[in-house]
Short mmCIF file of C-alpha atoms in Angstrom, two decimals:
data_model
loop_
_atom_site.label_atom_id
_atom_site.label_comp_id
_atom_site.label_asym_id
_atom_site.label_seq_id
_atom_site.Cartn_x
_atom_site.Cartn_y
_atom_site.Cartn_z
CA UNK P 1 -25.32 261.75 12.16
CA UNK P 2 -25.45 258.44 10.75
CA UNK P 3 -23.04 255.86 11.99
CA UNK P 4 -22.24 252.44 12.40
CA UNK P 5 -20.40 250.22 15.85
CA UNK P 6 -18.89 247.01 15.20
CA UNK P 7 -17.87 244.45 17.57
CA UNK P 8 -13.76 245.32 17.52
CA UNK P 9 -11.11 242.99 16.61
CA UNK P 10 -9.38 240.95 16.07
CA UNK P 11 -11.67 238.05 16.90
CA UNK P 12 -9.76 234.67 17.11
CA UNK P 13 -12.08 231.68 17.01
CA UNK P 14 -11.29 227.57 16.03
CA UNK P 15 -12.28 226.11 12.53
CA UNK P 16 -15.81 224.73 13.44
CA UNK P 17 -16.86 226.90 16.08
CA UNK P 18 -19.69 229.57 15.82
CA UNK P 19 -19.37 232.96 15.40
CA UNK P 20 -20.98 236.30 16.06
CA UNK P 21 -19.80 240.01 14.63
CA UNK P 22 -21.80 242.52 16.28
CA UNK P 23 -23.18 245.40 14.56
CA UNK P 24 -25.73 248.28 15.11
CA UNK P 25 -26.70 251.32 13.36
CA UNK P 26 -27.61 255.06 13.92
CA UNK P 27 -29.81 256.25 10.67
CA UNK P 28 -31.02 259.57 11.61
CA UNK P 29 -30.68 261.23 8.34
CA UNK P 30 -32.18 257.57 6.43
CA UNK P 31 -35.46 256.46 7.47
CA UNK P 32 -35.04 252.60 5.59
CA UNK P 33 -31.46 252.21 5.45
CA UNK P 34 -29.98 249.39 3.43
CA UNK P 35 -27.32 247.28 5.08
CA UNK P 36 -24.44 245.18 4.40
CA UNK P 37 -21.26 243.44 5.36
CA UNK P 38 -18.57 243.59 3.08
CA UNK P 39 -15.38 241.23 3.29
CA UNK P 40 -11.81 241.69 2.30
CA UNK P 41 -9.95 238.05 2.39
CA UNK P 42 -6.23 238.72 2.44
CA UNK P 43 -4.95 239.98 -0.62
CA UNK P 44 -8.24 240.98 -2.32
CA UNK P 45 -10.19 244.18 -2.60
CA UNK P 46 -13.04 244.54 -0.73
CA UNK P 47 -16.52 242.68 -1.58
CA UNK P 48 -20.11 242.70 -0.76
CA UNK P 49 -20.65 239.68 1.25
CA UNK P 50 -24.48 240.18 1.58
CA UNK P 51 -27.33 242.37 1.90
CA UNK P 52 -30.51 243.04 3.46
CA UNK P 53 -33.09 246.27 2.43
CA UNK P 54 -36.34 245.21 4.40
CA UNK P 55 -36.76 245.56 8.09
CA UNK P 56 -37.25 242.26 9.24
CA UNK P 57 -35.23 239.95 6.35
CA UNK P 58 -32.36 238.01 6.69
CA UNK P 59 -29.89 237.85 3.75
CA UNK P 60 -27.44 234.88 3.78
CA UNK P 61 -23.97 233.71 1.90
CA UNK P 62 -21.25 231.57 1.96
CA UNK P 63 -22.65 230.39 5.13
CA UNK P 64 -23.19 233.77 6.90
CA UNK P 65 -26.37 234.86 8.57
CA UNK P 66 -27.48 238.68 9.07
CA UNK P 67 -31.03 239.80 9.70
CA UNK P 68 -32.11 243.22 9.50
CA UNK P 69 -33.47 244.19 13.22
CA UNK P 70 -35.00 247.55 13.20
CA UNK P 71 -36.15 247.84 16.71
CA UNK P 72 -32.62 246.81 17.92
CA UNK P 73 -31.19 248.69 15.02
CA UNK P 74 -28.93 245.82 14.70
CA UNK P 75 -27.61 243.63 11.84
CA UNK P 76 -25.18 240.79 13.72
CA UNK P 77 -23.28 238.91 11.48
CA UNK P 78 -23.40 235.27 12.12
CA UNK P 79 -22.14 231.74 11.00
CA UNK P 80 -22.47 228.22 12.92
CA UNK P 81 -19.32 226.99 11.66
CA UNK P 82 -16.41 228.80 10.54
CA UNK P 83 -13.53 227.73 8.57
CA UNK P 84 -9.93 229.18 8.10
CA UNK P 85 -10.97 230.55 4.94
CA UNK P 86 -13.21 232.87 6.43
CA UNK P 87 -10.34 234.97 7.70
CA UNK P 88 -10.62 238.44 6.70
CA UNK P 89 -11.64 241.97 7.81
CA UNK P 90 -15.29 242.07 7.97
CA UNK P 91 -17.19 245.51 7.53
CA UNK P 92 -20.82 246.22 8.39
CA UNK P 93 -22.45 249.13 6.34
CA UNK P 94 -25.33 251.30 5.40
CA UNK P 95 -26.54 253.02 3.40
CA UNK P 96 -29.85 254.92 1.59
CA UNK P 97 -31.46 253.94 -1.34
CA UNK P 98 -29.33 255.78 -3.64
CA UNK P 99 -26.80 254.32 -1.62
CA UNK P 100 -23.97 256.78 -2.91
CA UNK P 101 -22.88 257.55 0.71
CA UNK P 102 -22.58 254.10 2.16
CA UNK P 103 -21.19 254.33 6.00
CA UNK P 104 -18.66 251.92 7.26
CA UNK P 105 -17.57 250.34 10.59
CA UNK P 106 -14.36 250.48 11.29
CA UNK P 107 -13.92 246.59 10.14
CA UNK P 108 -13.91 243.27 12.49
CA UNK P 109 -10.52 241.43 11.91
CA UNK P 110 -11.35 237.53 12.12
CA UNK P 111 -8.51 234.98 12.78
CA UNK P 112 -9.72 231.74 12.38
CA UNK P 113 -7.12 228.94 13.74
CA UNK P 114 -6.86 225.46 12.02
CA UNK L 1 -14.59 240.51 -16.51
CA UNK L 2 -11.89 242.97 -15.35
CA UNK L 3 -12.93 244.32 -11.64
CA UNK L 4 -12.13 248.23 -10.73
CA UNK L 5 -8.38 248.86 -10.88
CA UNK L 6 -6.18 250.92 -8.95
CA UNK L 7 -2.82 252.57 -9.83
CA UNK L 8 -0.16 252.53 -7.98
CA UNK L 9 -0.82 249.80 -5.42
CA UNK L 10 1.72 251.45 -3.62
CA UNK L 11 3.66 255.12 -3.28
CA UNK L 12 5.92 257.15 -1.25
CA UNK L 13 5.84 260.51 -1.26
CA UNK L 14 7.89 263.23 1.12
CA UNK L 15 6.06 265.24 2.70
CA UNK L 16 5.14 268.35 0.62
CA UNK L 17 5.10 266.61 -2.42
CA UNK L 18 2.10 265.90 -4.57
CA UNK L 19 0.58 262.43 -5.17
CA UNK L 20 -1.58 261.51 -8.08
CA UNK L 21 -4.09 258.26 -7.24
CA UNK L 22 -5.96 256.82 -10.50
CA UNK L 23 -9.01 254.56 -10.95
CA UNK L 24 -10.53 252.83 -13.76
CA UNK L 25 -14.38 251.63 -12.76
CA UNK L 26 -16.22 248.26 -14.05
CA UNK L 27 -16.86 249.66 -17.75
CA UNK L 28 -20.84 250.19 -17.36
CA UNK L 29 -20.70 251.22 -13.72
CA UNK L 30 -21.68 255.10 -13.74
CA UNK L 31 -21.03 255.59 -10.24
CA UNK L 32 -17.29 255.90 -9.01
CA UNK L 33 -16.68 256.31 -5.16
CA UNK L 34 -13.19 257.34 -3.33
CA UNK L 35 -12.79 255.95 0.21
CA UNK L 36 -9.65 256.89 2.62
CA UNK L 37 -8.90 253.69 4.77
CA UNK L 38 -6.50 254.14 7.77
CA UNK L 39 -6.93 252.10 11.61
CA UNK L 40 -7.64 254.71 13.70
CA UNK L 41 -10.68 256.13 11.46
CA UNK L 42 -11.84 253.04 9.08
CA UNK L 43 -13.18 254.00 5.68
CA UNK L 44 -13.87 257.33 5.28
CA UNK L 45 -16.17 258.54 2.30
CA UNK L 46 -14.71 261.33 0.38
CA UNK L 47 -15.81 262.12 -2.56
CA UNK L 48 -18.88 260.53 -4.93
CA UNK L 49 -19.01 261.20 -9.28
CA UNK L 50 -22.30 259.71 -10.88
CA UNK L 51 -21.67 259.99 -15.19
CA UNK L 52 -18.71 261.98 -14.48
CA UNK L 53 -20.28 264.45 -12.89
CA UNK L 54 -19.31 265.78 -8.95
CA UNK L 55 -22.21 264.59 -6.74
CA UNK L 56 -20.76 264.99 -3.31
CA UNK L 57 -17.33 266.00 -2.21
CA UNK L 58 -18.60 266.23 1.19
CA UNK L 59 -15.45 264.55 2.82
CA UNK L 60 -12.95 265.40 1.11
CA UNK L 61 -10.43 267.49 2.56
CA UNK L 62 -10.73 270.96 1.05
CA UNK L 63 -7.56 272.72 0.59
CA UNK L 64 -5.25 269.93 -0.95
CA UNK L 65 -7.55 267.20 -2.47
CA UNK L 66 -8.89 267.04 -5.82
CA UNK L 67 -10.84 264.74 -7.68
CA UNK L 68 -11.49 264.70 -11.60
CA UNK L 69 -13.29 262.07 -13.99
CA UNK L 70 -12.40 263.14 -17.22
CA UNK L 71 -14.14 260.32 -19.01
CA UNK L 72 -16.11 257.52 -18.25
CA UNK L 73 -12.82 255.17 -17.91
CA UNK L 74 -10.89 256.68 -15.26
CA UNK L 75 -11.05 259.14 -12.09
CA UNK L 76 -8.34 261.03 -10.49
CA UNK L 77 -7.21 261.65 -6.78
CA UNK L 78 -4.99 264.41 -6.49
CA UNK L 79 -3.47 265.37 -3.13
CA UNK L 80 -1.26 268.23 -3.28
CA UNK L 81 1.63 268.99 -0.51
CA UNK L 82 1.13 265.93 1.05
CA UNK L 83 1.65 265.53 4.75
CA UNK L 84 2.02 262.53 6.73
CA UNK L 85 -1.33 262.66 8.26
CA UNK L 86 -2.19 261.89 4.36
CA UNK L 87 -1.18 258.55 4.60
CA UNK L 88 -3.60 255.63 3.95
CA UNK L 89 -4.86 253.44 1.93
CA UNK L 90 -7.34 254.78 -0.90
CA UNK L 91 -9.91 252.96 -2.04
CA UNK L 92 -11.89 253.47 -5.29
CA UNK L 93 -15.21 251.83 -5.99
CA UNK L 94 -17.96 251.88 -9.06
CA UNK L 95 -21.61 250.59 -8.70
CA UNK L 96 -24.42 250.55 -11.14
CA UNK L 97 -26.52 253.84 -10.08
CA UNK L 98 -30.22 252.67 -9.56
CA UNK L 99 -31.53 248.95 -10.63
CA UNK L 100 -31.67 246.32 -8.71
CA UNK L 101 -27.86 246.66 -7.58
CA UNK L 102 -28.50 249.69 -5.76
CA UNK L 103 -25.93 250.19 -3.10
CA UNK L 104 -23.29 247.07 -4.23
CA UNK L 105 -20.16 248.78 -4.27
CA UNK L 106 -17.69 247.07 -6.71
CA UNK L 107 -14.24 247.68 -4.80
CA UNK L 108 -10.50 247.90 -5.98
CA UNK L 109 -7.41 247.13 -3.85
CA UNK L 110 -6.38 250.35 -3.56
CA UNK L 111 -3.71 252.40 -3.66
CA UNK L 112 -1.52 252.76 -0.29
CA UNK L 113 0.29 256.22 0.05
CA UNK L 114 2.67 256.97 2.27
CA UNK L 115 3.96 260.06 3.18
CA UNK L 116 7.26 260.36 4.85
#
């Protein structure tokens, strides 16, 4: 079936150092999947944070990176310097076109210290 | 402009009791998703209504789970003689079906049962 494998938390990284959330994808059942990361910040529901629905693109926000690998099946989540307000529970996702079934990973806690 | 809202944020139930979860979608959005959220298995799909209507109830538990959308406002999660396995945190979402939003789920902050 159609899954998704996140790097597991909780990451704890330093206010201006780089990060990387790993993420990669089984579509068996989707031939283009869409794919996203979603956020939830503490005390907030959860959000789309960004994403990508060609092979090949890389969608960006609020200073996170994630392009859509389809040889690797991957879709890493990236940013070159975080900040303590990135701290949340990050979720990578995907989904068909329809996109009524969208699959989760199990979520990526980031601490990020002052 | 009001984002999906849950009811309760929070119950306790005993166990055998039956819980009643509500949801009230971004007006416009005709696509209302349920999600179960709990550590060990992340977010779970469970059930998927597109203009009211019952597309998929693929993952949702068969004998004591219920969903309803009686109008375009507000969906239901029922779960009848809860058990403590039941508890979680359930999460309802609304997109626009089709467009070029395709696939951005609009989430609440869901509703955390717990079943003693």
């Amino acid at each position: 079936g159609d899954s998704v494998t996140q790097t597991e938390g909780p990451v704890t990284v330093s206010e201006s150092e780089s990060l990387i959330i790993n993420c990669t994808y089984s579509a068996t059942s989707i031939a283009y999947p869409n794919l996203f990361w979603y956020v939830r910040y503490p005390g907030e529901g959860l959000q789309l944070l960004l994403k990508v629905i060609t092979a090949g693109q890389k969608g960006s926000s609020r200073g996170f990176e994630a392009t859509y690998n389809k040889e690797t099946t991957s879709f890493h989540l990236q940013k070159a310097s975080v900040q303590e307000s990135d701290s949340a529970v990050y979720y990578c996702a995907l989904g068909d076109t329809n996109a009524y079934k969208v699959i989760f990973g199990k979520g990526t806690h980031l601490h990020v210290l002052p | 402009n009001a984002g999906v809202i849950q009811t309760p944020r929070h119950k306790v139930t005993g166990k055998g009791q039956e819980a009643t979860l509500w949801c009230e979608p971004i007006s416009g959005h005709s696509a209302v998703f349920w999600y179960r959220q709990t550590i060990v298995q992340g977010l779970e799909f469970l059930t998927y209504f597109r203009n009211q209507a019952p597309i998929d109830d693929s993952g949702m538990p068969k004998e004591r789970f219920s969903a309803q959308m009686p109008n375009q406002s507000h969906s239901t999660l029922k779960i009848q003689s809860t058990q403590p396995q039941d508890s979680a945190v359930y999460l309802c979402a609304s997109s626009l079906a089709g467009g070029p939003d395709t696939g951005q789920l609009y989430f609440g902050e869901g509703s955390k049962l717990t079943v003693l």
